[in-house]
Coordinates of C-alpha atoms in Angstrom, one line a residue:
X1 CA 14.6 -35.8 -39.8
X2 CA 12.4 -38.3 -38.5
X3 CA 15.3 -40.3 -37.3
X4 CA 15.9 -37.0 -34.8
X5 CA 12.3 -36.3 -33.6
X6 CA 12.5 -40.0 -32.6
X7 CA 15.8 -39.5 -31.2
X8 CA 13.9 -36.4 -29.1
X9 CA 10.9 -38.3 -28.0
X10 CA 13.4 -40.8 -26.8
X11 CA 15.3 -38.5 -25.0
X12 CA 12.2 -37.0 -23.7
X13 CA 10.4 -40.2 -22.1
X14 CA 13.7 -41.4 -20.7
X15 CA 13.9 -37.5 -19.2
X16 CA 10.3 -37.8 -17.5
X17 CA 11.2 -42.0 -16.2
X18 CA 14.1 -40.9 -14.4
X19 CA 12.9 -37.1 -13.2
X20 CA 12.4 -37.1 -9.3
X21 CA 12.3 -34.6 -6.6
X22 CA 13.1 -34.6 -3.1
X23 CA 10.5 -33.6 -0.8
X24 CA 11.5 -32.6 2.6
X25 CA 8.5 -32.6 5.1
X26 CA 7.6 -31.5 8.9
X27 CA 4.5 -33.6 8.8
X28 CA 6.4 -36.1 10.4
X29 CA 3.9 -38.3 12.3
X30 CA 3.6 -41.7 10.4
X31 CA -0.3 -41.5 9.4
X32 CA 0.8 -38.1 8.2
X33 CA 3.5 -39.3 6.0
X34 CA 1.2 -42.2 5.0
X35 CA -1.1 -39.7 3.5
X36 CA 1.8 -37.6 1.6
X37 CA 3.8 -40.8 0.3
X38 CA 0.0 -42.0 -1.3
X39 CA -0.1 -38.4 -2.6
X40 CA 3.3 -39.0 -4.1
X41 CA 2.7 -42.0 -5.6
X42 CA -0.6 -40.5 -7.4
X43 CA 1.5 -37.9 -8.5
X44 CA 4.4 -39.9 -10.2
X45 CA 1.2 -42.3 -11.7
X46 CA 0.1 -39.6 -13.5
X47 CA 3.7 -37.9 -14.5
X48 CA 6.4 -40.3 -14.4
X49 CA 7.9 -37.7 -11.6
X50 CA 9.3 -39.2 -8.7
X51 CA 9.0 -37.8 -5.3
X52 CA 11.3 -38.8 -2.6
X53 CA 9.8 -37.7 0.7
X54 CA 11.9 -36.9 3.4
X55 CA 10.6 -36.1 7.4
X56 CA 12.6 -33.4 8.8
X57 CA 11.4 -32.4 12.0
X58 CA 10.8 -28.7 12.2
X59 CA 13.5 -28.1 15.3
X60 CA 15.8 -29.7 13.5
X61 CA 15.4 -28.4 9.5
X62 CA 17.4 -24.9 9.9
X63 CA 20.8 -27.3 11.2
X64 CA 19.7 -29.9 8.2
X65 CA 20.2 -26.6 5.6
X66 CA 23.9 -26.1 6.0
X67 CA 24.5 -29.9 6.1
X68 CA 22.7 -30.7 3.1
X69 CA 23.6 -27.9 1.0
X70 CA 28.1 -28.4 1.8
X71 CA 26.8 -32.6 0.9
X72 CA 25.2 -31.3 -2.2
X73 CA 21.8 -32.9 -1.4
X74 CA 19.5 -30.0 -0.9
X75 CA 15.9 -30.8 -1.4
X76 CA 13.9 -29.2 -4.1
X77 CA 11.4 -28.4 -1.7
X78 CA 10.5 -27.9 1.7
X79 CA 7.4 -27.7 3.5
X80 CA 7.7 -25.9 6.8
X81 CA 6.4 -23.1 9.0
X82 CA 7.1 -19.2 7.9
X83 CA 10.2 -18.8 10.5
X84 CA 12.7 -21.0 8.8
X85 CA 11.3 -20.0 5.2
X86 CA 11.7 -16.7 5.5
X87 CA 15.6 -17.4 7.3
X88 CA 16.4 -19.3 4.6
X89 CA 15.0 -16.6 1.6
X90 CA 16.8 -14.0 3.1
X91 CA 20.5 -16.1 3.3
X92 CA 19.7 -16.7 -0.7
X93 CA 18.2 -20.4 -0.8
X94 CA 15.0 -19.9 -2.2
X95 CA 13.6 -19.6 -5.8
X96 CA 11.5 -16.3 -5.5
X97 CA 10.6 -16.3 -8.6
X98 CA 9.3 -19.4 -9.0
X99 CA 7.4 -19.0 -5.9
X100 CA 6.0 -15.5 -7.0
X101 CA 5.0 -17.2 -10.3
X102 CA 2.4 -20.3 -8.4
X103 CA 0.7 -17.9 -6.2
X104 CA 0.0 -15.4 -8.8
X105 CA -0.8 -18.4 -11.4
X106 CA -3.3 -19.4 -8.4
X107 CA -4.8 -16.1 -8.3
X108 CA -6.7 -16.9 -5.4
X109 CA -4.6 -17.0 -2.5
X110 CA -5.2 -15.0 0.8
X111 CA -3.7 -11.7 0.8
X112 CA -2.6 -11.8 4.4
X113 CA -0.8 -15.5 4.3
X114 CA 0.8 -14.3 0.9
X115 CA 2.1 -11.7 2.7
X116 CA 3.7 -13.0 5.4
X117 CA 6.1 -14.6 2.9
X118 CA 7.1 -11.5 1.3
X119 CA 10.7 -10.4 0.6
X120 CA 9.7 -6.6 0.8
X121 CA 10.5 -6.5 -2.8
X122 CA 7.2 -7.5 -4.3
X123 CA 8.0 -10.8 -4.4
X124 CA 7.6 -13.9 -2.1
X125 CA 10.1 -16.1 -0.2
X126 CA 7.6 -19.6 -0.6
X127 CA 3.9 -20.6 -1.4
X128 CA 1.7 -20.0 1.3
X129 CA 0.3 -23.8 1.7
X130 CA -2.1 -24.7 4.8
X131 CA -2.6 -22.5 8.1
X132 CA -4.5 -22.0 11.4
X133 CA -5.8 -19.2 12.8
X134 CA -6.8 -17.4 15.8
X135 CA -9.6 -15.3 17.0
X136 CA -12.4 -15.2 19.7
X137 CA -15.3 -17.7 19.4
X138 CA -18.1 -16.8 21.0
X139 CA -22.0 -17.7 22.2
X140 CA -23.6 -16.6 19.1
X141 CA -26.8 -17.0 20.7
X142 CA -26.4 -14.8 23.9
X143 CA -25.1 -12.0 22.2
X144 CA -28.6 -11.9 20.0
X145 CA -29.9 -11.9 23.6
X146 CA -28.3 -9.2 25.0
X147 CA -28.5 -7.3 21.1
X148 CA -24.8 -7.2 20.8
X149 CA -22.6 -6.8 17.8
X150 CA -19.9 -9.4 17.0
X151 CA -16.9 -9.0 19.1
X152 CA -14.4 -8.1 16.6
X153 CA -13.8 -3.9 17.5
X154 CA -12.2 -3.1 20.9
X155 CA -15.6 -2.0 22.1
X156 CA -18.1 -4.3 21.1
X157 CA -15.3 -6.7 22.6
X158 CA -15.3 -4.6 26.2
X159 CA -18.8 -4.0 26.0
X160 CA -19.7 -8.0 25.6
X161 CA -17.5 -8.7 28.2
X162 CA -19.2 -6.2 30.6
X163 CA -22.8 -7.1 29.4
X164 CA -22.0 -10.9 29.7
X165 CA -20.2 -11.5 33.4
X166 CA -22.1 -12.9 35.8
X167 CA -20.0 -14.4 38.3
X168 CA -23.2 -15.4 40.6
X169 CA -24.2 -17.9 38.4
X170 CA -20.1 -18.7 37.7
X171 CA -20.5 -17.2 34.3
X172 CA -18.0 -15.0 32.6
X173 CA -17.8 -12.2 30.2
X174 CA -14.4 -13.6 28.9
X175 CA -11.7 -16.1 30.2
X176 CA -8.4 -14.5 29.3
X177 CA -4.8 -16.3 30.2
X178 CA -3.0 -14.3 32.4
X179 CA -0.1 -17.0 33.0
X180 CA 3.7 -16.1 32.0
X181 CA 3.7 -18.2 28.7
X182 CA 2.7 -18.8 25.3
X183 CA -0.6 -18.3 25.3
X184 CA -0.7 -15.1 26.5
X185 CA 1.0 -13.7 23.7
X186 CA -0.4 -15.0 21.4
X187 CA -3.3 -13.4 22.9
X188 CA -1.7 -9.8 23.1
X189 CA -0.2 -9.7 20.1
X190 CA -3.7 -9.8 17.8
X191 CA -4.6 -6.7 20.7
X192 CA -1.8 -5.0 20.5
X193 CA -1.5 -5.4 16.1
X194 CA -5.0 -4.1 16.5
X195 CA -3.9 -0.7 17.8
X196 CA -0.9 -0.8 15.6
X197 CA 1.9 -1.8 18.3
X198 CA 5.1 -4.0 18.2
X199 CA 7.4 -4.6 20.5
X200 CA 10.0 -4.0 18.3
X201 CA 9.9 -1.6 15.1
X202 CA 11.5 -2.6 11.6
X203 CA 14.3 -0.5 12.6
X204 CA 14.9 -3.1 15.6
X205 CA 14.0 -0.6 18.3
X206 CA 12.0 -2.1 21.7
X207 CA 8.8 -0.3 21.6
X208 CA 6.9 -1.7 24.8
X209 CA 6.9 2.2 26.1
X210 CA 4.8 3.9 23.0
X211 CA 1.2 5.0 23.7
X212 CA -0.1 2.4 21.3
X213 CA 1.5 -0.5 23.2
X214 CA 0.7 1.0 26.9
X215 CA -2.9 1.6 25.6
X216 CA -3.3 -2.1 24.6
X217 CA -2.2 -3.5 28.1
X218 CA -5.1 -1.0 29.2
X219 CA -7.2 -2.6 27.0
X220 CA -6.1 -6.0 28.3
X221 CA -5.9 -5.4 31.9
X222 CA -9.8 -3.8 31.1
X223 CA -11.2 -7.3 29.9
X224 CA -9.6 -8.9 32.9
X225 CA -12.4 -7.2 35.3
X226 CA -14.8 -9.3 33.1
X227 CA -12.6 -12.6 32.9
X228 CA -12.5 -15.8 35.2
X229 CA -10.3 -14.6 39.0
X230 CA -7.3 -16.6 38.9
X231 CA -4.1 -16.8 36.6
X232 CA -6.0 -18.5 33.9
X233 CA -4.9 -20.8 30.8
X234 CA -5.2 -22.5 27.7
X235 CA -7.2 -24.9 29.0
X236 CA -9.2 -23.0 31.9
X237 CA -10.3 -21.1 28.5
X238 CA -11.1 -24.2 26.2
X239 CA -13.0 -26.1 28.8
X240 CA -14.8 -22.9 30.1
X241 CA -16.1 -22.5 26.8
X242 CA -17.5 -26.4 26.9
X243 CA -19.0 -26.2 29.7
X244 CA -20.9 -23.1 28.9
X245 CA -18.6 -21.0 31.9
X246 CA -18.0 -18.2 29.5
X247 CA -19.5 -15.6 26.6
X248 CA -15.8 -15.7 25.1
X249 CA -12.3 -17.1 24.7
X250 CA -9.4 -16.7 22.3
X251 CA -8.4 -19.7 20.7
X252 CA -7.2 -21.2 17.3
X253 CA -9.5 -23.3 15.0
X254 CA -7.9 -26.3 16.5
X255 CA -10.5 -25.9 18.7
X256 CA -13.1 -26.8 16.3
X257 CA -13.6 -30.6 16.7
X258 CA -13.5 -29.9 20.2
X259 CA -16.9 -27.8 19.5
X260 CA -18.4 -30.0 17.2
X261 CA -17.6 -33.6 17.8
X262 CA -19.0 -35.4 20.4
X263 CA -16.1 -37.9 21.8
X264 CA -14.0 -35.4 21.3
X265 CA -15.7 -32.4 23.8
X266 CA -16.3 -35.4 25.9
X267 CA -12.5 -36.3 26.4
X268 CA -12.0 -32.5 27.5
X269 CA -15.4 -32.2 29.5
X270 CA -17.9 -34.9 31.4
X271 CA -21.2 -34.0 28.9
X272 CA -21.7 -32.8 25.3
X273 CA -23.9 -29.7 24.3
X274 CA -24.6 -30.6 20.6
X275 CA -26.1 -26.9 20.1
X276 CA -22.9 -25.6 20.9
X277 CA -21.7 -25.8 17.4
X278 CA -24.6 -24.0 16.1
X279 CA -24.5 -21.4 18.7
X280 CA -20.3 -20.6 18.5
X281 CA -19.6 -17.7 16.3
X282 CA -15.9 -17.0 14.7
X283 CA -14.8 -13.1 15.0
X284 CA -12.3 -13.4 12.1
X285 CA -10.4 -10.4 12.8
X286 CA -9.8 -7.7 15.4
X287 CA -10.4 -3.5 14.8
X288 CA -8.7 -0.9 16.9
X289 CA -7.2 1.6 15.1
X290 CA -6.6 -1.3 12.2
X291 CA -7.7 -4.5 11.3
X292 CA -5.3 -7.4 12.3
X293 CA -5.8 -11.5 12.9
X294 CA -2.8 -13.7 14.5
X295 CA -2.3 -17.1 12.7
X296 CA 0.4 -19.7 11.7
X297 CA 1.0 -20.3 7.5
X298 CA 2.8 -23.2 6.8
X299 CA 4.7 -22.8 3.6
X300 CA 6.2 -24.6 0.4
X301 CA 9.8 -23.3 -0.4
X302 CA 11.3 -24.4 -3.8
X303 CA 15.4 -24.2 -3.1
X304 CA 17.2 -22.5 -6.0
X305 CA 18.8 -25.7 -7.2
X306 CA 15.4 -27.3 -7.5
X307 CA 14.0 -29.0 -10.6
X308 CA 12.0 -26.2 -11.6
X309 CA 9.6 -27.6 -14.0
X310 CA 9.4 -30.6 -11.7
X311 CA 8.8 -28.5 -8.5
X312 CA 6.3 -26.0 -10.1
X313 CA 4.2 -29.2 -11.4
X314 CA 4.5 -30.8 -7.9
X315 CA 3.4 -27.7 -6.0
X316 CA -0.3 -27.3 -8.2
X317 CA -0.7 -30.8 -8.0
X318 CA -0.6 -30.7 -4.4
X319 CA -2.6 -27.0 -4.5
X320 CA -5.2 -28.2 -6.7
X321 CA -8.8 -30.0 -5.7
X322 CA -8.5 -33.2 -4.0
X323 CA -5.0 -33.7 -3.8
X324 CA -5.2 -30.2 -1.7
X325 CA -8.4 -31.6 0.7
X326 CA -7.4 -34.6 0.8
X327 CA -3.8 -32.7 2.7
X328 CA -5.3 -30.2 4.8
X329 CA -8.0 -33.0 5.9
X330 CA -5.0 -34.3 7.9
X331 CA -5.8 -31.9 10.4
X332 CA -9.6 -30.6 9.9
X333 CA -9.5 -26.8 11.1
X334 CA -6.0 -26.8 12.2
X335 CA -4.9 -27.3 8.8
X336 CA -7.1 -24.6 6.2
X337 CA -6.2 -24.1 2.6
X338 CA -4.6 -20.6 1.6
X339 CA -6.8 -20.8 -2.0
X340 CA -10.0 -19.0 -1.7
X341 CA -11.6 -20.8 -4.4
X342 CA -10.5 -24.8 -2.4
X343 CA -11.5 -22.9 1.2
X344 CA -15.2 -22.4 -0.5
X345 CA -15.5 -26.0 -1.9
X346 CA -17.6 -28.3 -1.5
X347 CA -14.7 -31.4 -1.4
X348 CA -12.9 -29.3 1.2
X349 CA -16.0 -29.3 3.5
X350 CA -17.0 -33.1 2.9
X351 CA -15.9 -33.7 6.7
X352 CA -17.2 -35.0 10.0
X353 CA -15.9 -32.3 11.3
X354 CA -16.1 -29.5 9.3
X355 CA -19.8 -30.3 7.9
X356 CA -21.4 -29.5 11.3
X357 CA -20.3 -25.7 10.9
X358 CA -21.4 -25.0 7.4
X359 CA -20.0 -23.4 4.0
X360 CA -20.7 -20.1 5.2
X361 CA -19.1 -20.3 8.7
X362 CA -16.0 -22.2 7.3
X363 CA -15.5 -19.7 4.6
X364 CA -15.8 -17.0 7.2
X365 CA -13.4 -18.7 9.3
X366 CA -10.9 -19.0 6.7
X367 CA -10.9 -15.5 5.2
X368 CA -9.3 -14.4 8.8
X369 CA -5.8 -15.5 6.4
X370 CA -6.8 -12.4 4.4
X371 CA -5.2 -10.2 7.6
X372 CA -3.0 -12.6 9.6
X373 CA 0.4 -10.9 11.0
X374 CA 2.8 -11.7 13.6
X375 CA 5.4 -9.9 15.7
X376 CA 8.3 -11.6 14.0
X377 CA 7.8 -10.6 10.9
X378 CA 7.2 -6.8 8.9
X379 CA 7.2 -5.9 5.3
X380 CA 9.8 -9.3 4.3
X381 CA 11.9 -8.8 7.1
X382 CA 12.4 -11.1 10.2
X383 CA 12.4 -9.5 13.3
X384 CA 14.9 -11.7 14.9
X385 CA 15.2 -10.5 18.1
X386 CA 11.7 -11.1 18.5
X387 CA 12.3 -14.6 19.0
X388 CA 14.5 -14.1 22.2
X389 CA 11.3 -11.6 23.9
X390 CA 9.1 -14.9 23.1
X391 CA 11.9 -17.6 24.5
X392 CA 11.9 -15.4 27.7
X393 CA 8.4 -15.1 28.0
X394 CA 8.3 -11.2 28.3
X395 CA 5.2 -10.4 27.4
X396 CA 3.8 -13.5 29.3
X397 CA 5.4 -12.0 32.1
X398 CA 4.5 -8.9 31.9
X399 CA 0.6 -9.6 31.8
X400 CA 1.4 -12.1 34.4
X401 CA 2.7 -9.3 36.3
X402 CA 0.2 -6.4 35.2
X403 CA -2.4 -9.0 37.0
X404 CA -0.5 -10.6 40.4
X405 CA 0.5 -6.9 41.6
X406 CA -2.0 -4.8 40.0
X407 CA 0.1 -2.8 38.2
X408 CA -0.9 -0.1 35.5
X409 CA -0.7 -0.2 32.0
X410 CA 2.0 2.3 32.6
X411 CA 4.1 0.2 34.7
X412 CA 3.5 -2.9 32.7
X413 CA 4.5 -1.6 29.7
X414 CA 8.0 -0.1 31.2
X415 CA 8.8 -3.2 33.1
X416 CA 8.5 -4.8 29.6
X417 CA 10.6 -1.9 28.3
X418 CA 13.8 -2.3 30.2
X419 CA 13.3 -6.0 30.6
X420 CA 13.5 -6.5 26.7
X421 CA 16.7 -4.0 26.5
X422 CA 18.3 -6.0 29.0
X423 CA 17.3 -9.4 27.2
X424 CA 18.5 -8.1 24.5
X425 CA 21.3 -6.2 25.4
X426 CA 20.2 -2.3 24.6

């Protein structure tokens, strides 16, 4: 008997020498990998695990799949944006279980990132890891001037705008982007969510010509009165907000050292405005007819050939305290953790940047994850076509259009219509 307990224990240590993992990353920038190889080798210190890590870069991860997988080599886990996560869950690759198992063992992680990772089913594609999200930051203090409530409804938004432009002194109630690109959907889509519009339905129908979707170009075209002349951008809106040239802009909390640091406003502006930080507000979500907020999750997928115990005890170490801050700290408001509990702590905001805006601000920041949605994406199910609208720039376009030949909200949103069904061949 006791020759085959040692026998076990044997067999056991020799087990936990030679377990490993392999790690396949999108953080592929070298100080970035620096950080995740340390992490690695903390990890392995403290479990005997080994943790290959692997840079894939993101463009290139969805053609590295099929390859892997007819080699044999598929990692055990992948850390990646929601789009090829939830591509690769629904062709089959993904532990679900596993996944569901973490985030409810966390029992702490934002409803709204969770979500984004479902498989419509009740259980979820990968582990929501670190995200950014957007919303409108605003002058705190001249809306306590002017006695007005935080812009996150459709009319305290308007209403700001309104109360706020004054072009004579080349001030602004808003600086919205009105250029054919990015930007401005990412813009329109936290509008139009708010009124509880898609472009395109679950059922894959183009819905640019509903009332909800025509109302929210209204709504856009509205705040363009109040918004900087000219077809404005990104940057017209980040720098605008520097300089003081506006109440309000849309942005994503990349924007936050920019705010808060001085060389860093400094290498986007000629001066620095160190109340600025104290007097920038965060309007976490957006309320029309619903509450919605627009974000990116980045995601940990465990593949179904994965070494399950390994992965799972990988994935908390990685989740948990300082391994986690010392992660998302990469990136300080671009990257934000999707645990409550590590978005609250006081490790997460030990940070030059982040300890200028305060536990309370940060946490108020964060909890925008609780209602983040996209386009692509509804009840588990990728909107796939989606991703063809965005390539052509359609709704860019269209507010591009709406703006350079005045058109209405009506004709907006039918130029939008028939331009979709010919993109995509309805």
């Amino acid at each position: 008997m006791k020759r085959l307990l040692v026998l076990i224990m044997v067999v056991l240590l020799v087990s936990a020498v030679f377990a490993k993992i392999t790690f396949w990353t999108t953080e592929v920038e070298s100080n970035r990998m620096q950080r995740i190889r340390a992490l690695a080798t903390i990890f392995k210190a403290q479990t005997g695990i080994d943790v290959e890590v692997v840079p894939v870069e993101e463009n290139d991860l969805l053609k590295q799949i099929p390859i892997a997988k007819n080699a044999g080599t598929l990692p055990d886990l992948i850390e990646s944006g929601i789009e090829p996560m939830l591509l690769l869950g629904s062709e089959n690759f993904m532990n679900v279980d596993l996944a569901t198992k973490i985030i409810n063992d966390f029992g702490d992680v934002y409803n709204g990132a969770a979500r984004l990772l479902s498989n419509g089913e009740g259980k979820y594609y990968a582990i929501p890891f670190h995200a950014w999200v957007q919303g409108i930051w605003y002058r705190k203090d001249w809306f306590k001037a002017q006695d007005l409530g935080d812009p996150i409804t459709w009319y305290n938004i308007a209403l700001a705008a309104k109360v706020l432009n004054n072009p004579k002194k080349g001030v602004y109630g808003i600086i919205l982007p009105k250029k054919a690109n990015a930007y401005a959907e990412q813009v329109f889509t936290e509008i139009a969510l708010a009124n509880g519009a898609r472009p395109i339905d679950e059922n894959g129908n183009v819905t640019f010509n509903t009332p909800e979707m025509i109302e929210a170009f209204r709504f856009y075209k509205e705040l363009g009165k109040y918004s900087k002349p000219g077809f404005t951008d990104v940057l017209d809106a980040l720098k605008g907000y520097l300089r003081g040239e506006t109440a309000m802009i849309f942005y994503s909390t990349y924007i936050m050292d920019d705010i808060a640091v001085e060389e860093v406003q400094r290498g986007r502006i000629d001066n620095f405005n160190p109340q600025l930080v104290v007097n920038t507000g965060f309007a976490n979500k957006m309320i029309n007819v619903r509450p919605t907020s627009y974000g990116q999750v980045v995601a940990l997928g465990i593949t179904k050939n994965a070494n399950a115990s390994e992965v799972e005890k990988f994935v908390k170490f990685l989740m948990t305290d300082k391994n986690y801050v010392y992660w998302v700290h990469m990136a300080p408001g671009g990257m934000n953790p999707t645990r409550k509990s590590v978005a609250e702590s006081d490790e997460f905001l030990d940070n030059p940047v982040l300890e200028r805006y305060g536990k309370a601000k940060i946490a108020e920041i964060v909890a925008a994850l609780d209602s983040v949605e996209r386009f692509e994406f509804i009840n588990g199910k990728v909107i796939t076509d989606m991703s063809k609208l965005s390539a052509n720039f359609v709704i860019g376009k269209a507010i591009n259009y709406m703006f350079a030949n005045d058109w209405t909200p009506q004709q907006t949103a039918m130029w939008a219509q028939k331009e979709a069904e010919k993109i995509l061949g309805k």
